[in-house]
Amino acid sequence: MGVEQNVVAWRRHLHRHPEVSFHEHETSGWIADKLEGFSLAVERPTETSVLARLRTGRPGPTIALRADIDALPIHEESGVAFASERPGAMHACGHDGHTAMLLGAASQLVARDLPGGEVRFIFQHGEELAPGGARDMVAAGVMEGVDFIYGCHLWTPLEYGKVAAMPGPFMAAADFFKLTVTGRGGHAGLPHTAVDTIACAAELVGSLQHIVSRRLDPLHPAVVTVGSLHAGDAPNVIPGEAVLTGTTRSFDPEVRGRIPMLIEEIARGVCAAHGANFELDFQFGYKPVVNEARATELVREVIDPAQLVEIEPIMGGDDFSAFQAEAPGCYAFVGAGGAYPHHHPRFVIDERALATGTQLHVDVALRALEVFA
Ligand SMILES: [Zn+2]
Ligand SMILES: [Zn+2]
């Protein structure tokens, strides 16, 4: 089988056997076996991540390529023949493809005559769950001595055949919050004897939207999304607790720093108005993905000009930023078609994109070995 068929077969194997963030035990073992099959020296920086080094033995730069390997807690409804065999877990973001592409690139690069230096393959666990696996890998030393880091995301809003890699801010900082509203519950028919945490939480959902629409400078993008709201079990009971969780996105560090204070301020005001109490747990997640100019230039140089497109930065986040904090790097989007968005139970990719992504890894690594020599 050629590399392209291998990559498709590997991706389908991974797609059948998804493992959610920080539980990638089989996945990481399987990746390590494949890499050892290419005669690469394999390390396990954390329990469910994998690192492989291709050392030339000659002096030169260290070029790192990264793929994330985790799946999502989603029940697959795509209907593909190689659908998830694990109920409640699905590769609905394309990380199965990322893993297969990087394995394909590794299998090709071991067969190449490299000028010197090292190519390092980083298979990262836990991208989908803040604070993310990247920081654990950085702490384990995987970025030591790295001169350049590259990674890519299969991206279905972008059609197959297109690739985006732009310098500057590319993906937003992604932070997370949990807001717990408490009050004296009681009889639904006697609301005046209770504190209605549901009514208070509902008001909070609306009021939190004022952060972006009224409190922050409209020229600095931000998102506040309440993604879950849980309260109550019965139609005739006012519950004593309502819990909201959500995520916030931004690029500007000052905006990012103000958001938790604004959530706190609004929660204090709304809860005080209704006699409720609250507790805010705010977690800073991922820094924004910001592509370094020179690193991005070399990636753009290896992309066919007919494929290269310019897109707007997106408010999605990725902890690739943790690697970029250690070395100049570029994160690219590889167009993968598809009718449903990432994180959707019917998410599918155009598998032809796997060949594009694999080749790009190889070309970027070879070019970076020259540029950083
Ligand atoms: Zn995702
Ligand atoms: Zn993803």
PDB file of C-alpha atoms and ligand atoms in Angstrom, residues 68 70-72 92-95 98 127-128 153 155 171 317-318 342-343, ligand 1:
ATOM      1  CA  ASP A  68      -3.540  16.097  18.490  1.00  0.00           C
ATOM      2  CA  ASP A  70      -8.091  12.862  21.226  1.00  0.00           C
ATOM      3  CA  ALA A  71     -11.790  12.395  20.463  1.00  0.00           C
ATOM      4  CA  LEU A  72     -14.933  14.034  21.874  1.00  0.00           C
ATOM      5  CA  ALA A  92     -15.789  14.728  15.537  1.00  0.00           C
ATOM      6  CA  CYS A  93     -12.992  17.278  15.158  1.00  0.00           C
ATOM      7  CA  GLY A  94     -10.674  15.464  12.726  1.00  0.00           C
ATOM      8  CA  HIS A  95      -7.914  14.565  15.196  1.00  0.00           C
ATOM      9  CA  HIS A  98      -4.279  14.695  12.192  1.00  0.00           C
ATOM     10  CA  GLU A 127      -6.541  19.004  23.157  1.00  0.00           C
ATOM     11  CA  GLU A 128     -10.313  19.193  23.615  1.00  0.00           C
ATOM     12  CA  HIS A 153      -6.037  21.347  11.623  1.00  0.00           C
ATOM     13  CA  TRP A 155     -10.973  22.362   8.623  1.00  0.00           C
ATOM     14  CA  MET A 171      -7.218  31.384  16.793  1.00  0.00           C
ATOM     15  CA  GLY A 317      -9.155  27.898  20.302  1.00  0.00           C
ATOM     16  CA  ASP A 318      -6.334  25.352  20.239  1.00  0.00           C
ATOM     17  CA  HIS A 342     -16.703  20.369  13.836  1.00  0.00           C
ATOM     18  CA  HIS A 343     -18.038  18.854  17.096  1.00  0.00           C
TER      19      HIS A 343
HETATM   20 ZN    ZN B   1     -12.302  20.321  18.482  1.00  0.00          ZN
END
